[in-house]
Short mmCIF file of C-alpha atoms in Angstrom, two decimals:
data_model
loop_
_atom_site.label_atom_id
_atom_site.label_comp_id
_atom_site.label_asym_id
_atom_site.label_seq_id
_atom_site.Cartn_x
_atom_site.Cartn_y
_atom_site.Cartn_z
CA UNK A 165 52.85 -1.17 -19.40
CA UNK A 166 55.09 -3.92 -18.19
CA UNK A 167 54.00 -7.37 -19.26
CA UNK A 168 52.84 -9.71 -16.47
CA UNK A 169 55.71 -11.30 -14.68
CA UNK A 170 56.06 -15.04 -15.14
CA UNK A 171 57.25 -17.00 -12.05
CA UNK A 172 57.93 -20.64 -11.47
CA UNK A 173 54.74 -21.76 -9.70
CA UNK A 174 56.56 -24.04 -7.34
CA UNK A 175 57.97 -20.97 -5.52
CA UNK A 176 54.49 -20.11 -4.34
CA UNK A 177 54.21 -23.14 -2.03
CA UNK A 178 57.06 -22.27 0.43
CA UNK A 179 56.08 -18.61 0.18
CA UNK A 180 52.54 -19.30 1.28
CA UNK A 181 53.74 -21.66 3.98
CA UNK A 182 56.02 -18.86 5.22
CA UNK A 183 53.23 -16.34 5.51
CA UNK A 184 51.00 -18.99 7.17
CA UNK A 185 53.67 -19.74 9.73
CA UNK A 186 53.84 -16.02 10.63
CA UNK A 187 50.09 -15.32 10.72
CA UNK A 188 48.74 -18.48 12.25
CA UNK A 189 49.97 -17.87 15.82
CA UNK A 190 48.57 -14.36 15.73
CA UNK A 191 45.25 -15.57 14.48
CA UNK A 192 45.25 -18.28 17.21
CA UNK A 193 46.09 -15.70 19.88
CA UNK A 194 43.13 -13.53 18.84
CA UNK A 195 40.81 -16.54 18.45
CA UNK A 196 41.51 -17.62 21.98
CA UNK A 197 41.41 -14.16 23.46
CA UNK A 198 38.93 -13.90 26.37
CA UNK A 199 37.52 -10.71 24.90
CA UNK A 200 34.78 -10.23 27.51
CA UNK A 201 37.19 -10.24 30.43
CA UNK A 202 40.21 -8.62 28.89
CA UNK A 203 39.73 -5.36 30.75
CA UNK A 204 39.27 -7.09 34.11
CA UNK A 205 42.43 -9.13 33.44
CA UNK A 206 44.39 -5.98 32.68
CA UNK A 207 43.15 -4.44 35.97
CA UNK A 208 44.68 -7.30 38.06
CA UNK A 209 47.22 -5.81 40.44
CA UNK A 210 49.91 -8.11 39.11
CA UNK A 211 49.33 -7.03 35.55
CA UNK A 212 49.18 -3.35 36.49
CA UNK A 213 52.47 -3.78 38.34
CA UNK A 214 54.06 -5.53 35.34
CA UNK A 215 52.73 -2.87 32.96
CA UNK A 216 54.17 -0.14 35.19
CA UNK A 217 57.55 -1.82 35.38
CA UNK A 218 57.61 -2.53 31.67
CA UNK A 219 56.89 1.14 30.83
CA UNK A 220 59.54 2.43 33.24
CA UNK A 221 62.19 -0.08 32.11
CA UNK A 222 61.45 0.17 28.34
CA UNK A 223 61.17 3.93 28.22
CA UNK A 224 64.29 4.47 30.35
CA UNK A 225 66.12 1.94 28.19
CA UNK A 226 64.94 3.60 24.97
CA UNK A 227 66.07 6.97 26.35
CA UNK A 228 69.50 5.58 27.36
CA UNK A 229 69.76 4.00 23.89
CA UNK A 230 69.30 7.39 22.26
CA UNK A 231 71.59 9.14 24.73
CA UNK A 232 74.43 6.64 24.27
CA UNK A 233 73.56 5.55 20.75
CA UNK A 234 73.44 9.00 19.05
CA UNK A 235 77.04 9.98 19.75
CA UNK A 236 78.14 6.41 19.08
CA UNK A 237 76.42 6.39 15.66
CA UNK A 238 77.87 9.81 14.85
CA UNK A 239 81.42 8.68 15.64
CA UNK A 240 80.96 5.37 13.82
CA UNK A 241 80.64 7.30 10.51
CA UNK A 242 83.63 9.41 11.29
CA UNK A 243 86.33 7.18 12.78
CA UNK A 244 88.96 5.44 10.57
CA UNK A 245 87.51 2.50 8.81
CA UNK A 246 89.58 -0.13 10.62
CA UNK A 247 88.33 1.15 13.92
CA UNK A 248 84.70 1.54 12.88
CA UNK A 249 84.67 -2.11 11.79
CA UNK A 250 85.71 -3.25 15.25
CA UNK A 251 83.33 -0.91 17.05
CA UNK A 252 80.39 -1.80 14.76
CA UNK A 253 80.99 -5.49 15.45
CA UNK A 254 80.96 -4.85 19.15
CA UNK A 255 77.76 -2.79 18.87
CA UNK A 256 75.93 -5.29 16.71
CA UNK A 257 76.95 -8.40 18.68
CA UNK A 258 73.93 -8.17 21.04
CA UNK A 259 71.62 -8.30 18.04
CA UNK A 260 72.80 -11.86 17.19
CA UNK A 261 73.82 -12.95 20.68
CA UNK A 262 71.23 -14.99 22.53
CA UNK A 263 69.77 -12.61 25.13
CA UNK A 264 70.36 -15.27 27.84
CA UNK A 265 74.06 -15.03 27.07
CA UNK A 266 73.91 -11.23 27.26
CA UNK A 267 72.25 -11.62 30.67
CA UNK A 268 74.86 -14.17 31.83
CA UNK A 269 77.66 -11.82 30.63
CA UNK A 270 76.09 -8.92 32.54
CA UNK A 271 75.97 -11.09 35.62
CA UNK A 272 79.66 -11.83 35.48
CA UNK A 273 80.37 -8.15 34.89
CA UNK A 274 78.22 -6.66 37.61
CA UNK A 275 77.33 -9.33 40.17
CA UNK A 276 78.40 -8.07 43.62
CA UNK A 277 80.19 -11.29 44.31
CA UNK A 278 81.41 -12.72 40.98
CA UNK A 279 81.36 -9.66 38.74
CA UNK A 280 84.30 -7.88 37.18
CA UNK A 281 83.09 -4.48 38.36
CA UNK A 282 80.41 -5.80 40.79
CA UNK A 283 82.41 -5.76 43.98
CA UNK A 284 83.71 -2.28 43.35
CA UNK A 285 80.16 -1.06 42.65
CA UNK A 286 78.95 -2.90 45.72
CA UNK A 287 81.60 -1.10 47.78
CA UNK A 288 80.05 2.27 46.83
CA UNK A 289 76.57 0.97 47.48
CA UNK A 290 75.42 0.19 44.02
CA UNK A 291 73.79 -3.21 43.37
CA UNK A 292 72.38 -3.93 39.95
CA UNK A 293 71.39 -7.59 39.57
CA UNK A 294 67.75 -8.23 40.51
CA UNK A 295 66.92 -4.52 40.61
CA UNK A 296 64.78 -2.38 38.30
CA UNK A 297 67.98 -0.56 37.31
CA UNK A 298 69.46 -3.94 36.40
CA UNK A 299 66.40 -4.63 34.22
CA UNK A 300 66.97 -1.29 32.47
CA UNK A 301 70.58 -2.21 31.90
CA UNK A 302 69.69 -5.62 30.45
CA UNK A 303 67.04 -4.11 28.18
CA UNK A 304 69.52 -1.39 27.03
CA UNK A 305 72.16 -3.90 26.12
CA UNK A 306 69.77 -5.60 23.64
CA UNK A 307 68.00 -2.42 22.52
CA UNK A 308 70.97 -0.13 21.85
CA UNK A 309 72.16 -1.91 18.69
CA UNK A 310 68.80 -1.39 17.14
CA UNK A 311 69.01 2.31 17.62
CA UNK A 312 72.65 2.63 16.49
CA UNK A 313 72.15 0.66 13.32
CA UNK A 314 69.05 2.66 12.39
CA UNK A 315 70.53 6.07 13.16
CA UNK A 316 74.01 5.48 11.73
CA UNK A 317 73.30 5.75 8.09
CA UNK A 318 71.36 8.99 8.59
CA UNK A 319 74.22 10.51 10.61
CA UNK A 320 76.79 9.45 8.07
CA UNK A 321 78.87 12.40 7.14
CA UNK A 322 78.06 14.17 4.06
CA UNK A 323 77.29 11.96 1.20
CA UNK A 324 75.55 14.99 -0.23
CA UNK A 325 78.00 17.71 0.97
CA UNK A 326 75.46 19.60 3.05
CA UNK A 327 77.70 19.61 6.10
CA UNK A 328 80.56 20.97 4.00
CA UNK A 329 78.25 23.68 2.62
CA UNK A 330 77.25 24.75 6.09
CA UNK A 331 80.97 24.93 7.06
CA UNK A 332 81.74 27.30 4.17
CA UNK A 333 78.93 29.53 5.42
CA UNK A 334 80.79 29.86 8.75
CA UNK A 335 79.01 27.11 10.75
CA UNK A 336 81.06 25.74 13.72
CA UNK A 337 81.05 21.96 14.22
CA UNK A 338 78.46 22.37 16.92
CA UNK A 339 76.27 24.47 14.66
CA UNK A 340 76.61 21.90 11.85
CA UNK A 341 75.46 19.18 14.27
CA UNK A 342 72.59 21.22 15.64
CA UNK A 343 71.26 22.88 12.46
CA UNK A 344 72.12 20.32 9.77
CA UNK A 345 73.12 16.89 10.90
CA UNK A 346 70.50 16.24 13.59
CA UNK A 347 67.44 17.82 11.92
CA UNK A 348 68.12 15.77 8.77
CA UNK A 349 68.52 12.62 10.82
CA UNK A 350 65.38 13.23 12.87
CA UNK A 351 63.17 10.62 11.10
CA UNK A 352 65.89 7.96 11.45
CA UNK A 353 66.44 8.91 15.10
CA UNK A 354 62.76 8.60 15.74
CA UNK A 355 62.57 5.22 13.98
CA UNK A 356 65.60 3.97 15.88
CA UNK A 357 64.16 5.06 19.23
CA UNK A 358 60.87 3.35 18.37
CA UNK A 359 62.65 0.11 17.47
CA UNK A 360 64.89 0.27 20.54
CA UNK A 361 61.77 0.85 22.68
CA UNK A 362 59.93 -2.10 21.12
CA UNK A 363 62.94 -4.28 21.58
CA UNK A 364 63.32 -3.20 25.26
CA UNK A 365 59.64 -3.78 25.86
CA UNK A 366 59.87 -7.34 24.62
CA UNK A 367 63.12 -8.10 26.40
CA UNK A 368 62.90 -11.44 28.19
CA UNK A 369 66.05 -13.53 28.27
CA UNK A 370 68.64 -11.02 29.41
CA UNK A 371 66.28 -9.55 31.92
CA UNK A 372 65.37 -12.87 33.49
CA UNK A 373 68.98 -13.90 33.69
CA UNK A 374 70.38 -10.72 35.04
CA UNK A 375 67.51 -9.02 36.85
CA UNK A 376 65.39 -12.05 37.65
CA UNK A 377 61.58 -12.23 37.87
CA UNK A 378 60.87 -10.13 40.99
CA UNK A 379 57.22 -9.04 41.20
CA UNK A 380 56.93 -5.30 41.46
CA UNK A 381 60.61 -4.78 40.73
CA UNK A 382 61.82 -6.63 37.62
CA UNK A 383 58.77 -8.58 36.46
CA UNK A 384 58.02 -6.89 33.17
CA UNK A 385 55.01 -7.88 30.86
CA UNK A 386 56.93 -10.63 29.03
CA UNK A 387 57.99 -12.16 32.36
CA UNK A 388 54.39 -11.81 33.58
CA UNK A 389 53.19 -13.76 30.49
CA UNK A 390 55.76 -16.48 31.24
CA UNK A 391 54.68 -16.55 34.87
CA UNK A 392 51.01 -16.79 33.85
CA UNK A 393 51.71 -19.69 31.50
CA UNK A 394 53.66 -21.53 34.12
CA UNK A 395 50.88 -21.04 36.65
CA UNK A 396 48.22 -22.15 34.20
CA UNK A 397 46.57 -18.69 34.00
CA UNK A 398 46.11 -18.83 30.27
CA UNK A 399 43.54 -16.12 29.99
CA UNK A 400 45.73 -13.62 31.78
CA UNK A 401 48.64 -14.62 29.53
CA UNK A 402 46.49 -13.98 26.49
CA UNK A 403 45.27 -10.59 27.81
CA UNK A 404 48.82 -9.44 28.48
CA UNK A 405 49.95 -10.71 25.12
CA UNK A 406 47.27 -8.50 23.54
CA UNK A 407 48.85 -5.41 25.08
CA UNK A 408 52.15 -6.27 23.57
CA UNK A 409 50.66 -7.21 20.22
CA UNK A 410 48.94 -3.80 20.07
CA UNK A 411 52.18 -2.04 20.99
CA UNK A 412 54.14 -3.94 18.29
CA UNK A 413 51.52 -3.11 15.65
CA UNK A 414 51.64 0.54 16.48
CA UNK A 415 55.35 0.60 16.30
CA UNK A 416 55.13 -1.07 12.92
CA UNK A 417 52.59 1.50 11.79
CA UNK A 418 54.74 4.36 13.01
CA UNK A 419 57.64 2.96 10.98
CA UNK A 420 55.59 2.21 7.88
CA UNK A 421 57.22 4.97 5.84
CA UNK A 422 60.61 3.52 6.50
CA UNK A 423 59.73 -0.15 6.00
CA UNK A 424 56.34 -0.78 4.42
CA UNK A 425 55.97 1.87 1.75
CA UNK A 426 58.90 1.37 -0.44
CA UNK B 164 98.97 39.66 -5.64
CA UNK B 165 96.46 39.14 -2.90
CA UNK B 166 95.44 35.63 -3.75
CA UNK B 167 98.14 33.06 -4.24
CA UNK B 168 97.51 29.37 -4.70
CA UNK B 169 100.54 27.32 -5.53
CA UNK B 170 101.81 23.85 -4.99
CA UNK B 171 100.20 20.50 -5.42
CA UNK B 172 97.02 18.75 -4.31
CA UNK B 173 96.37 15.07 -4.75
CA UNK B 174 92.68 14.41 -5.49
CA UNK B 175 91.98 10.69 -5.97
CA UNK B 176 94.03 9.65 -9.00
CA UNK B 177 94.74 13.21 -10.03
CA UNK B 178 97.65 15.36 -8.95
CA UNK B 179 96.89 19.03 -9.45
CA UNK B 180 99.87 21.28 -10.13
CA UNK B 181 98.69 24.66 -8.97
CA UNK B 182 99.82 28.10 -9.96
CA UNK B 183 97.26 30.78 -9.56
CA UNK B 184 97.71 34.40 -8.62
CA UNK B 185 95.13 37.10 -8.62
CA UNK B 186 95.00 40.74 -7.80
CA UNK B 187 92.28 42.44 -5.85
CA UNK B 188 88.94 42.50 -7.56
CA UNK B 189 90.12 40.24 -10.31
CA UNK B 190 87.67 37.65 -11.52
CA UNK B 191 89.18 34.29 -12.52
CA UNK B 192 87.37 31.82 -14.64
CA UNK B 193 88.56 28.16 -14.54
CA UNK B 194 87.76 26.13 -17.58
CA UNK B 195 88.72 22.66 -18.70
CA UNK B 196 87.29 19.28 -19.58
CA UNK B 197 85.12 17.37 -17.13
CA UNK B 198 87.21 15.56 -14.51
CA UNK B 199 90.20 17.81 -15.02
CA UNK B 200 89.95 19.12 -11.47
CA UNK B 201 88.07 22.34 -11.82
CA UNK B 202 85.84 21.77 -8.80
CA UNK B 203 88.87 20.68 -6.79
CA UNK B 204 90.28 24.23 -7.18
CA UNK B 205 87.04 25.65 -5.82
CA UNK B 206 87.23 23.14 -2.89
CA UNK B 207 90.85 23.97 -2.17
CA UNK B 208 90.02 27.71 -1.89
CA UNK B 209 86.90 26.98 0.21
CA UNK B 210 88.77 24.80 2.71
CA UNK B 211 87.10 21.55 1.81
CA UNK B 212 90.29 20.15 0.34
CA UNK B 213 93.84 20.63 1.67
CA UNK B 214 97.04 21.20 -0.25
CA UNK B 215 99.65 18.52 -0.21
CA UNK B 216 102.44 20.98 -0.78
CA UNK B 217 102.70 24.73 -1.37
CA UNK B 218 100.55 27.40 0.05
CA UNK B 219 97.31 29.40 -0.25
CA UNK B 220 97.34 32.99 0.80
CA UNK B 221 94.49 35.50 0.58
CA UNK B 222 94.92 39.19 1.38
CA UNK B 223 98.09 38.51 3.35
CA UNK B 224 96.50 35.72 5.42
CA UNK B 225 97.91 32.26 5.14
CA UNK B 226 95.00 29.85 4.78
CA UNK B 227 96.78 26.59 3.94
CA UNK B 228 100.45 25.71 4.15
CA UNK B 229 101.11 22.03 4.87
CA UNK B 230 104.82 22.60 5.52
CA UNK B 231 104.14 25.23 8.14
CA UNK B 232 101.18 23.31 9.55
CA UNK B 233 98.96 26.28 8.75
CA UNK B 234 95.36 25.52 8.23
CA UNK B 235 92.42 27.90 8.41
CA UNK B 236 89.18 25.90 8.61
CA UNK B 237 86.50 26.60 6.01
CA UNK B 238 84.25 28.16 8.64
CA UNK B 239 86.90 30.86 9.31
CA UNK B 240 87.68 31.74 5.68
CA UNK B 241 84.80 34.07 4.78
CA UNK B 242 84.16 32.42 1.46
CA UNK B 243 80.89 32.07 -0.36
CA UNK B 244 80.51 28.94 -2.43
CA UNK B 245 77.88 28.15 -5.08
CA UNK B 246 78.27 24.44 -5.45
CA UNK B 247 77.61 22.66 -8.77
CA UNK B 248 74.93 20.57 -7.02
CA UNK B 249 73.67 23.63 -5.04
CA UNK B 250 73.71 21.77 -1.68
CA UNK B 251 70.75 23.59 -0.29
CA UNK B 252 69.51 22.57 3.13
CA UNK B 253 66.36 20.64 2.30
CA UNK B 254 64.94 20.85 5.81
CA UNK B 255 65.09 24.64 5.94
CA UNK B 256 63.00 27.18 4.05
CA UNK B 257 64.46 29.15 1.18
CA UNK B 258 64.75 32.21 3.49
CA UNK B 259 66.51 30.23 6.17
CA UNK B 260 68.90 28.85 3.62
CA UNK B 261 69.82 32.31 2.52
CA UNK B 262 70.07 33.66 6.12
CA UNK B 263 72.23 30.74 7.23
CA UNK B 264 75.60 32.34 6.73
CA UNK B 265 74.68 35.50 8.48
CA UNK B 266 73.16 33.61 11.39
CA UNK B 267 76.32 31.49 11.72
CA UNK B 268 78.38 34.63 12.00
CA UNK B 269 76.25 36.02 14.80
CA UNK B 270 73.87 38.39 13.00
CA UNK B 271 70.64 38.53 15.04
CA UNK B 272 67.84 36.64 13.47
CA UNK B 273 65.58 39.58 12.47
CA UNK B 274 68.46 41.32 10.73
CA UNK B 275 69.69 38.17 8.99
CA UNK B 276 66.16 37.44 7.75
CA UNK B 277 65.74 41.00 6.47
CA UNK B 278 69.01 40.78 4.60
CA UNK B 279 68.15 37.34 3.25
CA UNK B 280 64.77 38.62 2.10
CA UNK B 281 66.52 41.45 0.20
CA UNK B 282 68.72 38.93 -1.57
CA UNK B 283 65.79 36.81 -2.51
CA UNK B 284 64.25 39.97 -3.96
CA UNK B 285 67.37 40.55 -6.04
CA UNK B 286 67.27 36.98 -7.47
CA UNK B 287 63.59 37.31 -8.08
CA UNK B 288 62.56 34.68 -5.57
CA UNK B 289 60.85 36.83 -2.97
CA UNK B 290 57.58 34.95 -3.33
CA UNK B 291 59.27 31.58 -2.64
CA UNK B 292 60.83 32.54 0.71
CA UNK B 293 58.70 30.13 2.78
CA UNK B 294 59.03 27.21 0.38
CA UNK B 295 61.51 24.42 0.79
CA UNK B 296 64.26 23.92 -1.80
CA UNK B 297 62.56 20.63 -2.88
CA UNK B 298 59.63 22.69 -4.18
CA UNK B 299 61.88 24.79 -6.50
CA UNK B 300 62.86 24.25 -10.10
CA UNK B 301 66.56 23.66 -10.87
CA UNK B 302 67.07 27.18 -11.96
CA UNK B 303 65.37 28.60 -8.85
CA UNK B 304 67.55 26.40 -6.64
CA UNK B 305 70.63 27.69 -8.34
CA UNK B 306 69.47 31.27 -7.73
CA UNK B 307 68.81 30.42 -4.06
CA UNK B 308 72.36 28.99 -3.85
CA UNK B 309 73.77 32.25 -5.30
CA UNK B 310 71.73 34.35 -2.87
CA UNK B 311 72.89 32.16 0.05
CA UNK B 312 76.48 32.56 -0.97
CA UNK B 313 76.28 36.36 -1.58
CA UNK B 314 74.18 37.02 1.57
CA UNK B 315 77.08 35.80 3.71
CA UNK B 316 79.18 38.78 2.48
CA UNK B 317 82.14 36.71 1.40
CA UNK B 318 85.62 37.99 0.75
CA UNK B 319 86.11 35.29 -1.78
CA UNK B 320 83.21 34.21 -3.98
CA UNK B 321 83.59 30.74 -5.38
CA UNK B 322 81.18 29.63 -8.16
CA UNK B 323 81.21 26.06 -9.52
CA UNK B 324 79.22 26.16 -12.75
CA UNK B 325 76.94 28.75 -11.23
CA UNK B 326 74.43 29.32 -13.99
CA UNK B 327 74.37 25.89 -15.63
CA UNK B 328 70.82 25.23 -14.47
CA UNK B 329 69.55 28.80 -14.83
CA UNK B 330 67.02 29.81 -17.51
CA UNK B 331 68.49 31.82 -20.27
CA UNK B 332 66.19 34.71 -19.28
CA UNK B 333 67.70 35.17 -15.84
CA UNK B 334 71.30 34.62 -16.67
CA UNK B 335 72.02 38.31 -17.46
CA UNK B 336 70.54 39.16 -14.04
CA UNK B 337 72.71 36.65 -12.26
CA UNK B 338 75.81 37.84 -14.12
CA UNK B 339 75.14 41.40 -13.23
CA UNK B 340 74.74 40.35 -9.51
CA UNK B 341 78.15 38.67 -9.59
CA UNK B 342 79.60 41.71 -11.31
CA UNK B 343 78.34 44.13 -8.79
CA UNK B 344 78.99 42.22 -5.61
CA UNK B 345 81.93 43.48 -3.52
CA UNK B 346 83.94 40.27 -2.79
CA UNK B 347 87.68 40.72 -3.09
CA UNK B 348 88.06 37.76 -5.43
CA UNK B 349 85.81 35.72 -7.63
CA UNK B 350 86.82 32.34 -8.86
CA UNK B 351 84.38 30.50 -11.01
CA UNK B 352 84.33 27.32 -13.11
CA UNK B 353 82.20 27.41 -16.23
CA UNK B 354 81.47 25.80 -19.57
CA UNK B 355 79.70 28.89 -20.85
CA UNK B 356 81.33 31.32 -23.32
CA UNK B 357 79.03 34.15 -22.34
CA UNK B 358 80.00 33.73 -18.70
CA UNK B 359 83.54 33.99 -19.77
CA UNK B 360 83.05 37.08 -21.89
CA UNK B 361 80.92 38.77 -19.32
CA UNK B 362 82.51 37.87 -15.97
CA UNK B 363 86.15 36.78 -16.41
CA UNK B 364 89.16 39.09 -16.20
CA UNK B 365 91.46 36.10 -16.59
CA UNK B 366 91.03 32.60 -17.73
CA UNK B 367 92.79 29.61 -16.24
CA UNK B 368 92.74 26.39 -18.27
CA UNK B 369 92.96 23.17 -16.25
CA UNK B 370 93.93 20.06 -18.17
CA UNK B 371 95.60 16.86 -17.00
CA UNK B 372 95.94 18.41 -13.53
CA UNK B 373 97.91 21.38 -14.89
CA UNK B 374 96.86 25.01 -14.70
CA UNK B 375 97.69 27.56 -17.40
CA UNK B 376 96.69 31.11 -17.75
CA UNK B 377 95.13 31.77 -21.15
CA UNK B 378 93.95 34.72 -23.12
CA UNK B 379 90.19 34.95 -23.72
CA UNK B 380 90.68 36.76 -27.01
CA UNK B 381 93.53 34.68 -28.39
CA UNK B 382 93.12 31.38 -26.66
CA UNK B 383 96.10 29.02 -26.87
CA UNK B 384 94.50 25.96 -25.31
CA UNK B 385 92.44 23.94 -27.79
CA UNK B 386 89.78 23.41 -25.21
CA UNK B 387 89.26 27.13 -24.71
CA UNK B 388 89.40 27.81 -28.46
CA UNK B 389 86.59 25.31 -28.95
CA UNK B 390 84.58 26.79 -26.03
CA UNK B 391 84.87 30.33 -27.38
CA UNK B 392 83.86 29.08 -30.89
CA UNK B 393 87.08 30.44 -32.35
#
């Protein structure tokens, strides 16, 4: 048996403070929760609307993240190193970029009047800012990196030579992808999709900046919480927060094998 | 000569100077110290490594000739490889592993499965067909890898230390399978004197990146002398 580990006791103080900092707000949220009226608050038309928009926006954005992110992650592992470094930096930037900056950038790219591509899109009848599609776009910009970074390592070519082995058995590149690469990467793809979905669901800054806070169109759950707090409807803010807390916990549970049990 | 491999291949720090010719049905054993480039010869023949100069020709077909920009991809070479580390597909059953090559080349599923099952029978793994490779012992994995390579009906069978993990009891069985299979060429690397005696028509010693034909019965290379216990 390993002997007990000896640690400098002083380390325990900041460690405990850290855990407290992370748990206290959650405890407070649950403590203040208007448990008896939670269901009624969820049934409010504004909340139902926000929930619907949140689901549409986050699920579409998660699907887009997989659709665009899967090939991107696949190529990232296979392009020459000097290129992959640049592409990876571009892909990861939204993870560290303040979402409000991402939203501002989207505005200057796609606004019908000031945007780089906006006027052209406007010319063919496509307007994105302050629309549900715009909210999807904003959420995808911030969610996509989470998918790519999670899927990339699993799609990395052949550390173990299995793709090579399949090739020697006569597998075409498409067959290798379909029967070897993707099935093996399935857990990572699922984890990446869950993360991207959670990130899209929580999106606030980029959405508010680019798509606004239009009830029934771009007002997602996080924006509804913000609106409730602004308007002094604290109980509603708490009830909506509970939805998002539950969703976050279930994503965490679904990813436990990847993150918690190691 | 129906198999010709000559020229050079640069593998990491090592430059392999290649000179290998084999007639039909001739079984070549490649021996040499670890890191001498034995596996690289298998990979060159399989199409997982490319020559830097020279050419590789099998049965009149040019597979690799950098000067002439000839390159036949691994998938089109009809080789069967037993890798040193087996490289079984962990997410597929043992049966699906063995049927993989036939399925890739268009054999209908039922037929491919039947043929794979017959191969599993031959390597005495019929009862493990629905298991995954992760559930098998090292020796069983090696037998699965051999069945997978042979089931694909290769023209060139490439074996990289094929029986290293096999139990002594099944080695004779595996050797007889390799002896009786119909591939045009067999190239194997080995560290095993019995494999050499039982399977090799010719021995190629790789050392310091150089290939030399040697005689099993009167070995010139010290490495082979030691291996054969002479």
